[in-house]
Amino acid sequence: MQASEFNKKKKFSEVSGVSAYVESRIQIRMNNRGLYEEVVNAPDNFSLNSLVEKVSPHLSSVVNESTIAKDLYSGVDKINNDERIGYYKSLLVGHVVEGDYRERASSGGMGTWIFKELLEKKIIDGVIHVKKNTDATSPILFKYEVSRTIEEIQAGAKTKYYPVELSKVLELIKQNEGKYAVVGIPSFIKAVRLLSLHDHVIKERIVLTVGLVCGHQKSSKFAEFMGWQVGINPGDLKEIDFRYKLDNCPADSYAIKMIGEINGKSETIIKPKDELKGQNWGLGYFKTLASDFTDDVFNETADIVVGDAWLPEYTGDSEGNNIIIVRNPLINKLLTNAMQEKKISMSEVCVQEIFNSQASHYRHTHDELAYRMHMEKIKKNWYPENRVIESGDISFFRAKVQDIRMEISSKSHLLYEKAVERKDLEYFTRKMGVLSYKYKLVYYMMAIQNKGLKGMVKMIIKKIVS
């Protein structure tokens, strides 16, 4: 692949860092919009390392999630397969009981706890995960690091809605012997799997993968925007906890905890997420383009998948719960033993319950990807090849939802950049408010269509009198 072709296609890349790891002419940097980008330091006619095309998830059209997962898991004893969630050995919902793992986590604590178990049992020597950036001179708040103790692992607990990349930590792994587990979103785990097919050192050292269920990636400006709304100006946000639990509130009614400078003084502010703009995940503020061009919802190439239990019977629990998809037999045995020892409280569930926890995410990411690809085809744009087939077969209003979502995510980057230049937060919120209104209007029209005019009148009357 020539540099010019790579530059044309890289906008669809969920920048994992594997391209920079295999090709020295590619460097990763964070741009002014708070997104990592791949910069090619070579002329357009320069031929990049052939591995770039083979290990980059958006460029690898020969090997997809299904083929990777089949090679990894089809031979596992008593393994099951579902076209929506992929292979599975067991499906569980619940939380950690021992220690304070649940208390310190975004939901049920299973992500951090599983790493602790693997380390204690000497199955791994270290964990590759996202932690707070300790470099006080850097504006970047989070990055991938290696943890080798339980205390270090716990320091990396909780969900981070923030861009990260793997290139530097992969170099570290290559230089340091040992067995490692890595955590990541679907495209990152797929990138590690693709890299392992061509790099025997990485294959030998990254022995387990822990996948996250991820709605979409955000730019660093998402965190900055949260801070700006509470008086922390751009550039002055020092720390953020995206999922701060609130006592006696449903699991999905969490807060954002922010630490930053206001008028030269360090301030800590905790704000319920519902009081902050941009928290509606459907709107997709600051979303990366690549997030809209992948069809892997349930991290199909990961050994174990951890997600939030967004189910009615669990969201009322303010302490949080996880859904778990287990594919690796070693991890399955570990969890079974832990349940018997009362270290974790987990219940077996069916495929449908796992799917229901992410039903709207699946509809957008998988089902309606066909339409997004169709629109790129109409525009004569290149787009990544997926297992979903391009199609314009979609209802009028669902198409409008997709059109507006794409517009919102695209314009959020541009409008925020202008707002920062103008030092005017209200400029951004006002412009985005118009787009958000258009989005809500489409849903209102869909409701009228679904209920009928009489049904809508009855619903309005009911709300008035209640």
Short mmCIF file of C-alpha atoms in Angstrom, two decimals:
data_model
loop_
_atom_site.label_atom_id
_atom_site.label_comp_id
_atom_site.label_asym_id
_atom_site.label_seq_id
_atom_site.Cartn_x
_atom_site.Cartn_y
_atom_site.Cartn_z
CA MET A 1 0.00 0.00 0.00
CA GLN A 2 1.32 3.43 -0.93
CA ALA A 3 1.29 6.33 1.52
CA SER A 4 -1.27 8.21 -0.60
CA GLU A 5 -3.76 5.33 -0.42
CA PHE A 6 -3.26 4.97 3.33
CA ASN A 7 -3.85 8.71 3.84
CA LYS A 8 -7.09 8.45 1.85
CA LYS A 9 -8.45 5.64 4.02
CA LYS A 10 -7.08 6.53 7.46
CA LYS A 11 -10.03 8.74 8.42
CA PHE A 12 -11.99 5.53 9.02
CA SER A 13 -9.31 4.20 11.36
CA GLU A 14 -10.09 3.69 15.04
CA VAL A 15 -6.44 4.56 15.74
CA SER A 16 -5.21 1.58 17.76
CA GLY A 17 -1.51 2.26 17.20
CA VAL A 18 -0.73 -1.07 15.48
CA SER A 19 0.06 0.68 12.18
CA ALA A 20 2.74 2.81 13.86
CA TYR A 21 4.07 -0.27 15.64
CA VAL A 22 4.75 -2.11 12.34
CA GLU A 23 5.71 0.92 10.20
CA SER A 24 8.26 3.45 11.50
CA ARG A 25 7.16 6.04 8.91
CA ILE A 26 3.76 6.27 10.61
CA GLN A 27 3.54 8.33 13.78
CA ILE A 28 0.59 8.77 16.12
CA ARG A 29 -0.31 12.22 17.38
CA MET A 30 -3.33 13.88 18.93
CA ASN A 31 -4.70 16.65 16.74
CA ASN A 32 -6.44 19.91 17.66
CA ARG A 33 -9.81 18.15 17.75
CA GLY A 34 -8.67 15.76 20.45
CA LEU A 35 -8.42 12.73 18.18
CA TYR A 36 -5.42 10.52 17.55
CA GLU A 37 -4.39 10.52 13.92
CA GLU A 38 -1.83 8.57 11.90
CA VAL A 39 0.74 10.84 10.25
CA VAL A 40 2.81 9.35 7.41
CA ASN A 41 6.29 10.86 7.22
CA ALA A 42 6.88 9.83 3.63
CA PRO A 43 6.03 11.00 0.08
CA ASP A 44 2.73 9.85 -1.43
CA ASN A 45 4.42 7.27 -3.66
CA PHE A 46 6.26 5.63 -0.75
CA SER A 47 5.36 1.97 -0.24
CA LEU A 48 4.46 1.27 3.37
CA ASN A 49 5.28 -1.98 5.14
CA SER A 50 2.87 -4.63 3.82
CA LEU A 51 1.91 -5.45 7.42
CA VAL A 52 0.08 -2.13 7.73
CA GLU A 53 -2.75 -3.37 5.56
CA LYS A 54 -2.81 -6.75 7.30
CA VAL A 55 -2.95 -5.53 10.91
CA SER A 56 -5.15 -2.42 10.60
CA PRO A 57 -8.79 -3.42 11.37
CA HIS A 58 -10.30 -1.02 8.83
CA LEU A 59 -7.95 -2.16 6.04
CA SER A 60 -7.94 -5.91 6.60
CA SER A 61 -10.74 -7.17 4.36
CA VAL A 62 -9.54 -10.79 4.10
CA VAL A 63 -9.57 -11.58 7.83
CA ASN A 64 -12.64 -10.37 9.73
CA GLU A 65 -14.01 -10.92 13.24
CA SER A 66 -15.85 -14.08 12.23
CA THR A 67 -12.77 -15.77 10.77
CA ILE A 68 -10.60 -14.75 13.75
CA ALA A 69 -13.19 -15.96 16.26
CA LYS A 70 -13.70 -19.25 14.41
CA ASP A 71 -9.98 -20.01 14.54
CA LEU A 72 -9.83 -19.10 18.23
CA TYR A 73 -12.99 -20.64 19.64
CA SER A 74 -14.74 -23.11 17.32
CA GLY A 75 -12.68 -25.97 18.73
CA VAL A 76 -13.50 -25.19 22.37
CA ASP A 77 -15.44 -28.01 24.04
CA LYS A 78 -19.18 -27.33 24.30
CA ILE A 79 -18.85 -23.85 22.79
CA ASN A 80 -21.97 -22.11 21.45
CA ASN A 81 -22.33 -19.54 18.72
CA ASP A 82 -24.91 -16.81 18.13
CA GLU A 83 -24.89 -14.60 15.05
CA ARG A 84 -25.37 -11.49 17.20
CA ILE A 85 -22.97 -11.98 20.13
CA GLY A 86 -20.53 -14.49 18.62
CA TYR A 87 -19.08 -17.55 20.34
CA TYR A 88 -19.78 -18.12 24.02
CA LYS A 89 -18.96 -20.72 26.64
CA SER A 90 -21.08 -19.07 29.32
CA LEU A 91 -23.22 -15.94 29.72
CA LEU A 92 -23.44 -14.25 33.11
CA VAL A 93 -24.80 -11.17 34.86
CA GLY A 94 -23.72 -9.95 38.28
CA HIS A 95 -20.97 -8.32 40.29
CA VAL A 96 -17.91 -8.79 42.46
CA VAL A 97 -18.55 -9.54 46.15
CA GLU A 98 -15.06 -9.63 47.64
CA GLY A 99 -13.07 -6.52 48.45
CA ASP A 100 -13.98 -3.07 47.20
CA TYR A 101 -13.70 -3.86 43.48
CA ARG A 102 -17.37 -3.12 42.87
CA GLU A 103 -17.26 0.09 44.87
CA ARG A 104 -14.27 1.37 42.89
CA ALA A 105 -15.64 0.34 39.49
CA SER A 106 -17.98 1.94 36.97
CA SER A 107 -20.45 -0.92 37.38
CA GLY A 108 -20.02 -4.42 38.85
CA GLY A 109 -16.23 -4.45 39.23
CA MET A 110 -15.64 -7.53 37.05
CA GLY A 111 -13.11 -5.90 34.73
CA THR A 112 -10.57 -5.08 37.43
CA TRP A 113 -11.31 -8.21 39.46
CA ILE A 114 -10.60 -10.61 36.58
CA PHE A 115 -7.16 -9.07 36.12
CA LYS A 116 -6.49 -9.43 39.84
CA GLU A 117 -7.39 -13.12 39.69
CA LEU A 118 -5.20 -13.75 36.65
CA LEU A 119 -2.26 -12.01 38.33
CA GLU A 120 -2.72 -13.77 41.68
CA LYS A 121 -2.86 -17.17 40.00
CA LYS A 122 0.28 -16.30 38.01
CA ILE A 123 -1.52 -16.86 34.71
CA ILE A 124 -0.19 -13.46 33.66
CA ASP A 125 2.69 -11.21 34.72
CA GLY A 126 1.07 -7.92 33.81
CA VAL A 127 -2.01 -6.11 32.54
CA ILE A 128 -2.13 -3.74 29.56
CA HIS A 129 -4.89 -1.25 30.35
CA VAL A 130 -5.81 2.44 30.40
CA LYS A 131 -4.67 4.52 33.35
CA LYS A 132 -4.35 8.14 34.36
CA ASN A 133 -1.41 9.83 32.65
CA THR A 134 1.02 10.72 35.45
CA ASP A 135 2.98 13.14 33.25
CA ALA A 136 1.81 16.49 34.65
CA THR A 137 3.32 18.34 31.67
CA SER A 138 1.12 16.48 29.17
CA PRO A 139 -2.39 17.68 28.25
CA ILE A 140 -3.38 14.03 27.61
CA LEU A 141 -5.30 12.67 30.61
CA PHE A 142 -5.18 8.89 29.97
CA LYS A 143 -2.95 6.37 28.22
CA TYR A 144 -2.26 2.65 27.97
CA GLU A 145 0.24 1.38 30.54
CA VAL A 146 1.37 -1.95 32.02
CA SER A 147 0.40 -2.81 35.60
CA ARG A 148 2.26 -5.58 37.44
CA THR A 149 0.71 -5.39 40.91
CA ILE A 150 -2.85 -5.55 42.21
CA GLU A 151 -2.51 -1.97 43.49
CA GLU A 152 -1.48 -0.77 40.03
CA ILE A 153 -4.35 -2.68 38.45
CA GLN A 154 -6.86 -1.06 40.82
CA ALA A 155 -5.48 2.36 39.87
CA GLY A 156 -6.71 1.69 36.34
CA ALA A 157 -10.27 0.82 37.34
CA LYS A 158 -13.30 2.50 35.78
CA THR A 159 -14.42 3.37 32.28
CA LYS A 160 -12.63 6.15 30.41
CA TYR A 161 -14.45 7.86 27.55
CA TYR A 162 -11.19 9.12 26.14
CA PRO A 163 -8.94 8.36 23.13
CA VAL A 164 -5.95 6.06 23.67
CA GLU A 165 -3.57 4.06 21.46
CA LEU A 166 -1.32 1.01 21.85
CA SER A 167 1.89 1.74 19.89
CA LYS A 168 4.13 2.67 22.83
CA VAL A 169 2.89 -0.08 25.14
CA LEU A 170 3.33 -2.68 22.37
CA GLU A 171 6.96 -1.65 22.09
CA LEU A 172 7.27 -2.05 25.85
CA ILE A 173 5.81 -5.56 25.67
CA LYS A 174 8.20 -6.48 22.88
CA GLN A 175 11.15 -5.40 25.02
CA ASN A 176 10.00 -7.11 28.23
CA GLU A 177 9.42 -10.84 28.51
CA GLY A 178 6.33 -12.11 30.28
CA LYS A 179 2.72 -13.03 29.75
CA TYR A 180 0.19 -10.22 29.53
CA ALA A 181 -3.55 -9.65 29.34
CA VAL A 182 -4.90 -6.66 27.42
CA VAL A 183 -8.21 -4.85 27.70
CA GLY A 184 -9.76 -2.95 24.83
CA ILE A 185 -12.71 -1.95 22.69
CA PRO A 186 -13.64 -4.25 19.75
CA SER A 187 -11.40 -2.65 17.12
CA PHE A 188 -8.40 -2.68 19.48
CA ILE A 189 -8.81 -6.35 20.38
CA LYS A 190 -9.21 -7.17 16.69
CA ALA A 191 -6.02 -5.18 15.97
CA VAL A 192 -4.11 -7.19 18.59
CA ARG A 193 -5.46 -10.43 17.09
CA LEU A 194 -4.41 -9.38 13.58
CA LEU A 195 -0.98 -8.32 14.82
CA SER A 196 -0.56 -11.67 16.60
CA LEU A 197 -1.01 -13.46 13.28
CA HIS A 198 2.18 -11.81 12.01
CA ASP A 199 4.25 -11.04 15.13
CA HIS A 200 5.22 -14.16 17.08
CA VAL A 201 6.54 -12.12 20.03
CA ILE A 202 3.21 -10.35 20.55
CA LYS A 203 1.37 -13.64 20.09
CA GLU A 204 3.47 -15.35 22.77
CA ARG A 205 3.28 -12.49 25.26
CA ILE A 206 -0.33 -11.30 24.99
CA VAL A 207 -2.01 -14.49 26.18
CA LEU A 208 -5.47 -13.21 27.15
CA THR A 209 -7.78 -10.49 25.89
CA VAL A 210 -10.52 -8.76 27.85
CA GLY A 211 -13.02 -6.98 25.63
CA LEU A 212 -15.26 -4.07 26.48
CA VAL A 213 -18.71 -3.38 25.05
CA CYS A 214 -18.33 0.13 23.69
CA GLY A 215 -21.04 2.37 22.21
CA HIS A 216 -18.49 4.53 20.43
CA GLN A 217 -15.18 6.31 20.91
CA LYS A 218 -15.03 9.94 22.00
CA SER A 219 -12.43 12.62 21.36
CA SER A 220 -10.63 14.21 24.31
CA LYS A 221 -12.87 17.25 23.81
CA PHE A 222 -15.77 15.30 25.32
CA ALA A 223 -14.03 15.41 28.71
CA GLU A 224 -13.03 19.02 28.14
CA PHE A 225 -16.62 19.96 27.30
CA MET A 226 -17.87 18.41 30.55
CA GLY A 227 -15.35 20.50 32.48
CA TRP A 228 -16.14 23.71 30.60
CA GLN A 229 -19.81 23.39 31.54
CA VAL A 230 -18.92 23.54 35.26
CA GLY A 231 -16.46 26.42 34.92
CA ILE A 232 -13.21 24.61 34.12
CA ASN A 233 -11.91 26.29 30.99
CA PRO A 234 -10.38 24.28 28.12
CA GLY A 235 -6.85 23.25 29.07
CA ASP A 236 -7.50 23.49 32.81
CA LEU A 237 -9.09 20.06 33.39
CA LYS A 238 -6.66 17.86 35.33
CA GLU A 239 -8.70 14.77 36.25
CA ILE A 240 -12.08 13.29 35.39
CA ASP A 241 -14.11 10.32 36.58
CA PHE A 242 -16.70 9.66 33.87
CA ARG A 243 -18.72 7.21 35.97
CA TYR A 244 -18.94 8.48 39.55
CA LYS A 245 -21.55 6.41 41.39
CA LEU A 246 -24.35 8.19 43.26
CA ASP A 247 -25.84 6.51 46.32
CA ASN A 248 -29.48 5.41 46.09
CA CYS A 249 -29.68 6.22 42.38
CA PRO A 250 -30.20 3.84 39.44
CA ALA A 251 -26.97 2.52 37.94
CA ASP A 252 -27.49 4.60 34.79
CA SER A 253 -27.93 7.81 36.81
CA TYR A 254 -24.29 8.38 37.64
CA ALA A 255 -22.32 11.63 37.95
CA ILE A 256 -19.15 13.10 36.46
CA LYS A 257 -16.40 14.03 38.91
CA MET A 258 -13.99 16.68 37.65
CA ILE A 259 -10.87 18.28 39.10
CA GLY A 260 -9.45 21.39 37.48
CA GLU A 261 -8.35 24.96 37.93
CA ILE A 262 -10.94 27.70 38.27
CA ASN A 263 -9.57 31.23 38.74
CA GLY A 264 -6.16 29.78 39.59
CA LYS A 265 -7.47 27.47 42.30
CA SER A 266 -7.91 23.70 42.15
CA GLU A 267 -11.57 22.75 42.43
CA THR A 268 -13.37 19.39 42.61
CA ILE A 269 -16.86 19.33 41.14
CA ILE A 270 -19.32 16.42 41.05
CA LYS A 271 -22.21 16.86 38.68
CA PRO A 272 -25.03 14.39 37.85
CA LYS A 273 -24.64 13.45 34.19
CA ASP A 274 -28.26 14.37 33.43
CA GLU A 275 -27.41 17.99 34.31
CA LEU A 276 -24.70 18.11 31.65
CA LYS A 277 -25.18 18.49 27.90
CA GLY A 278 -23.74 15.90 25.53
CA GLN A 279 -24.44 12.87 27.72
CA ASN A 280 -27.06 11.40 25.39
CA TRP A 281 -25.07 8.63 23.71
CA GLY A 282 -27.52 8.48 20.82
CA LEU A 283 -26.59 12.01 19.79
CA GLY A 284 -22.93 11.07 19.47
CA TYR A 285 -21.20 14.29 20.48
CA PHE A 286 -17.45 14.07 19.68
CA LYS A 287 -17.80 10.58 18.17
CA THR A 288 -15.02 9.27 15.94
CA LEU A 289 -16.02 8.53 12.34
CA ALA A 290 -14.55 5.03 12.60
CA SER A 291 -17.01 4.13 15.35
CA ASP A 292 -19.80 4.30 12.77
CA PHE A 293 -18.09 1.86 10.41
CA THR A 294 -17.60 -1.30 12.43
CA ASP A 295 -20.14 -4.10 12.94
CA ASP A 296 -18.63 -5.75 16.05
CA VAL A 297 -20.90 -4.94 19.00
CA PHE A 298 -20.00 -7.72 21.44
CA ASN A 299 -16.20 -7.75 20.97
CA GLU A 300 -16.30 -11.09 19.18
CA THR A 301 -12.55 -11.80 19.21
CA ALA A 302 -12.02 -11.31 22.98
CA ASP A 303 -11.58 -14.17 25.46
CA ILE A 304 -14.00 -12.54 27.90
CA VAL A 305 -16.29 -9.59 27.33
CA VAL A 306 -17.37 -7.18 30.07
CA GLY A 307 -20.20 -4.70 29.70
CA ASP A 308 -22.79 -2.78 31.69
CA ALA A 309 -25.95 -4.65 32.63
CA TRP A 310 -28.36 -2.14 31.12
CA LEU A 311 -31.36 -4.32 31.98
CA PRO A 312 -34.47 -3.20 33.91
CA GLU A 313 -33.95 -5.77 36.66
CA TYR A 314 -30.39 -4.54 37.27
CA THR A 315 -30.27 -0.79 36.58
CA GLY A 316 -32.10 -0.03 39.84
CA ASP A 317 -29.03 -1.22 41.75
CA SER A 318 -26.89 1.88 42.27
CA GLU A 319 -23.76 -0.20 42.85
CA GLY A 320 -23.89 -1.59 39.31
CA ASN A 321 -23.70 -4.97 37.57
CA ASN A 322 -21.89 -6.43 34.58
CA ILE A 323 -22.85 -8.65 31.69
CA ILE A 324 -20.16 -11.24 30.97
CA ILE A 325 -19.54 -13.26 27.81
CA VAL A 326 -16.94 -15.98 28.35
CA ARG A 327 -15.22 -17.70 25.42
CA ASN A 328 -11.96 -18.90 26.92
CA PRO A 329 -12.25 -22.19 28.90
CA LEU A 330 -9.53 -21.19 31.38
CA ILE A 331 -11.41 -18.02 32.32
CA ASN A 332 -14.67 -19.96 32.42
CA LYS A 333 -13.21 -22.35 35.00
CA LEU A 334 -11.81 -19.43 36.99
CA LEU A 335 -15.24 -17.77 37.16
CA THR A 336 -16.99 -21.02 38.05
CA ASN A 337 -14.62 -21.55 40.98
CA ALA A 338 -15.04 -17.93 42.09
CA MET A 339 -18.82 -18.31 42.14
CA GLN A 340 -18.53 -21.42 44.29
CA GLU A 341 -16.19 -19.58 46.66
CA LYS A 342 -18.67 -16.63 46.84
CA LYS A 343 -16.06 -14.20 45.53
CA ILE A 344 -18.49 -13.06 42.86
CA SER A 345 -22.27 -13.10 42.60
CA MET A 346 -23.21 -14.13 39.07
CA SER A 347 -26.30 -15.63 37.47
CA GLU A 348 -26.40 -17.53 34.20
CA VAL A 349 -28.59 -15.86 31.59
CA CYS A 350 -29.72 -16.58 28.05
CA VAL A 351 -28.47 -15.03 24.82
CA GLN A 352 -31.52 -12.79 24.55
CA GLU A 353 -30.83 -11.13 27.91
CA ILE A 354 -27.25 -10.36 26.89
CA PHE A 355 -28.52 -8.98 23.59
CA ASN A 356 -31.24 -6.92 25.29
CA SER A 357 -28.63 -5.15 27.40
CA GLN A 358 -27.25 -3.62 24.20
CA ALA A 359 -30.25 -3.78 21.85
CA SER A 360 -30.23 -0.11 20.78
CA HIS A 361 -26.45 -0.18 20.43
CA TYR A 362 -26.76 -3.24 18.18
CA ARG A 363 -29.42 -1.63 16.01
CA HIS A 364 -27.26 1.41 15.38
CA THR A 365 -23.84 -0.23 15.13
CA HIS A 366 -24.79 -3.40 13.26
CA ASP A 367 -28.23 -3.20 11.66
CA GLU A 368 -28.12 0.37 10.38
CA LEU A 369 -24.46 0.28 9.33
CA ALA A 370 -25.74 -0.96 5.95
CA TYR A 371 -27.39 2.43 5.38
CA ARG A 372 -24.30 4.42 6.43
CA MET A 373 -22.22 2.39 3.98
CA HIS A 374 -24.88 2.97 1.32
CA MET A 375 -24.63 6.72 1.77
CA GLU A 376 -20.84 6.63 1.43
CA LYS A 377 -21.24 4.61 -1.76
CA ILE A 378 -23.62 7.21 -3.18
CA LYS A 379 -21.02 9.89 -2.41
CA LYS A 380 -18.43 7.71 -4.17
CA ASN A 381 -16.37 7.57 -0.96
CA TRP A 382 -14.25 4.61 0.12
CA TYR A 383 -15.40 2.92 3.32
CA PRO A 384 -14.18 -0.15 5.24
CA GLU A 385 -15.47 -3.55 4.20
CA ASN A 386 -17.64 -5.14 6.88
CA ARG A 387 -19.65 -8.32 7.31
CA VAL A 388 -22.78 -6.17 6.92
CA ILE A 389 -23.71 -5.67 3.28
CA GLU A 390 -24.31 -2.14 2.00
CA SER A 391 -28.02 -1.40 1.51
CA GLY A 392 -30.42 1.50 1.28
CA ASP A 393 -33.30 -0.66 2.52
CA ILE A 394 -34.31 1.29 5.62
CA SER A 395 -37.43 3.12 6.75
CA PHE A 396 -37.68 6.86 6.07
CA PHE A 397 -37.46 7.93 9.71
CA ARG A 398 -34.66 5.50 10.65
CA ALA A 399 -32.71 6.89 7.70
CA LYS A 400 -33.30 10.41 9.03
CA VAL A 401 -32.04 9.33 12.45
CA GLN A 402 -28.83 8.06 10.86
CA ASP A 403 -28.41 11.21 8.75
CA ILE A 404 -28.77 13.49 11.76
CA ARG A 405 -26.52 11.36 13.95
CA MET A 406 -23.77 11.57 11.34
CA GLU A 407 -24.30 15.33 11.06
CA ILE A 408 -24.19 15.79 14.84
CA SER A 409 -21.01 13.79 15.36
CA SER A 410 -19.27 15.49 12.42
CA LYS A 411 -20.28 19.04 13.30
CA SER A 412 -19.58 18.62 17.03
CA HIS A 413 -15.84 18.52 16.29
CA LEU A 414 -15.96 21.58 14.03
CA LEU A 415 -18.27 23.69 16.18
CA TYR A 416 -16.38 22.95 19.38
CA GLU A 417 -13.10 23.98 17.78
CA LYS A 418 -14.70 27.29 16.79
CA ALA A 419 -16.19 27.72 20.27
CA VAL A 420 -12.75 27.34 21.86
CA GLU A 421 -11.28 29.86 19.43
CA ARG A 422 -14.07 32.30 20.31
CA LYS A 423 -13.88 31.43 24.03
CA ASP A 424 -17.64 31.05 23.85
CA LEU A 425 -19.19 27.89 25.26
CA GLU A 426 -22.69 29.15 24.54
CA TYR A 427 -21.85 29.27 20.81
CA PHE A 428 -21.32 25.51 20.83
CA THR A 429 -24.33 24.62 22.98
CA ARG A 430 -26.62 26.84 20.90
CA LYS A 431 -25.50 25.42 17.55
CA MET A 432 -25.60 21.84 18.82
CA GLY A 433 -28.96 22.51 20.43
CA VAL A 434 -30.47 23.14 16.99
CA LEU A 435 -29.15 19.81 15.75
CA SER A 436 -30.36 18.04 18.88
CA TYR A 437 -33.84 19.52 18.35
CA LYS A 438 -33.91 18.13 14.80
CA TYR A 439 -32.96 14.74 16.21
CA LYS A 440 -35.72 14.81 18.84
CA LEU A 441 -38.24 15.97 16.24
CA VAL A 442 -37.59 12.89 14.10
CA TYR A 443 -38.20 10.65 17.12
CA TYR A 444 -41.39 12.57 17.86
CA MET A 445 -42.59 11.99 14.30
CA MET A 446 -41.73 8.30 14.59
CA ALA A 447 -43.81 8.12 17.77
CA ILE A 448 -46.78 9.65 15.95
CA GLN A 449 -46.35 7.14 13.13
CA ASN A 450 -46.11 4.19 15.53
CA LYS A 451 -48.95 5.19 17.84
CA GLY A 452 -51.15 6.96 15.36
CA LEU A 453 -52.63 10.42 15.90
CA LYS A 454 -55.33 9.13 18.28
CA GLY A 455 -52.74 7.30 20.33
CA MET A 456 -50.60 10.45 20.61
CA VAL A 457 -53.60 12.56 21.70
CA LYS A 458 -54.41 10.00 24.41
CA MET A 459 -50.79 9.98 25.58
CA ILE A 460 -50.70 13.81 25.79
CA ILE A 461 -54.00 13.95 27.68
CA LYS A 462 -52.72 11.30 30.10
CA LYS A 463 -49.58 13.34 30.79
CA ILE A 464 -51.63 16.52 31.33
CA VAL A 465 -54.02 14.98 33.85
CA SER A 466 -51.45 12.88 35.72
#
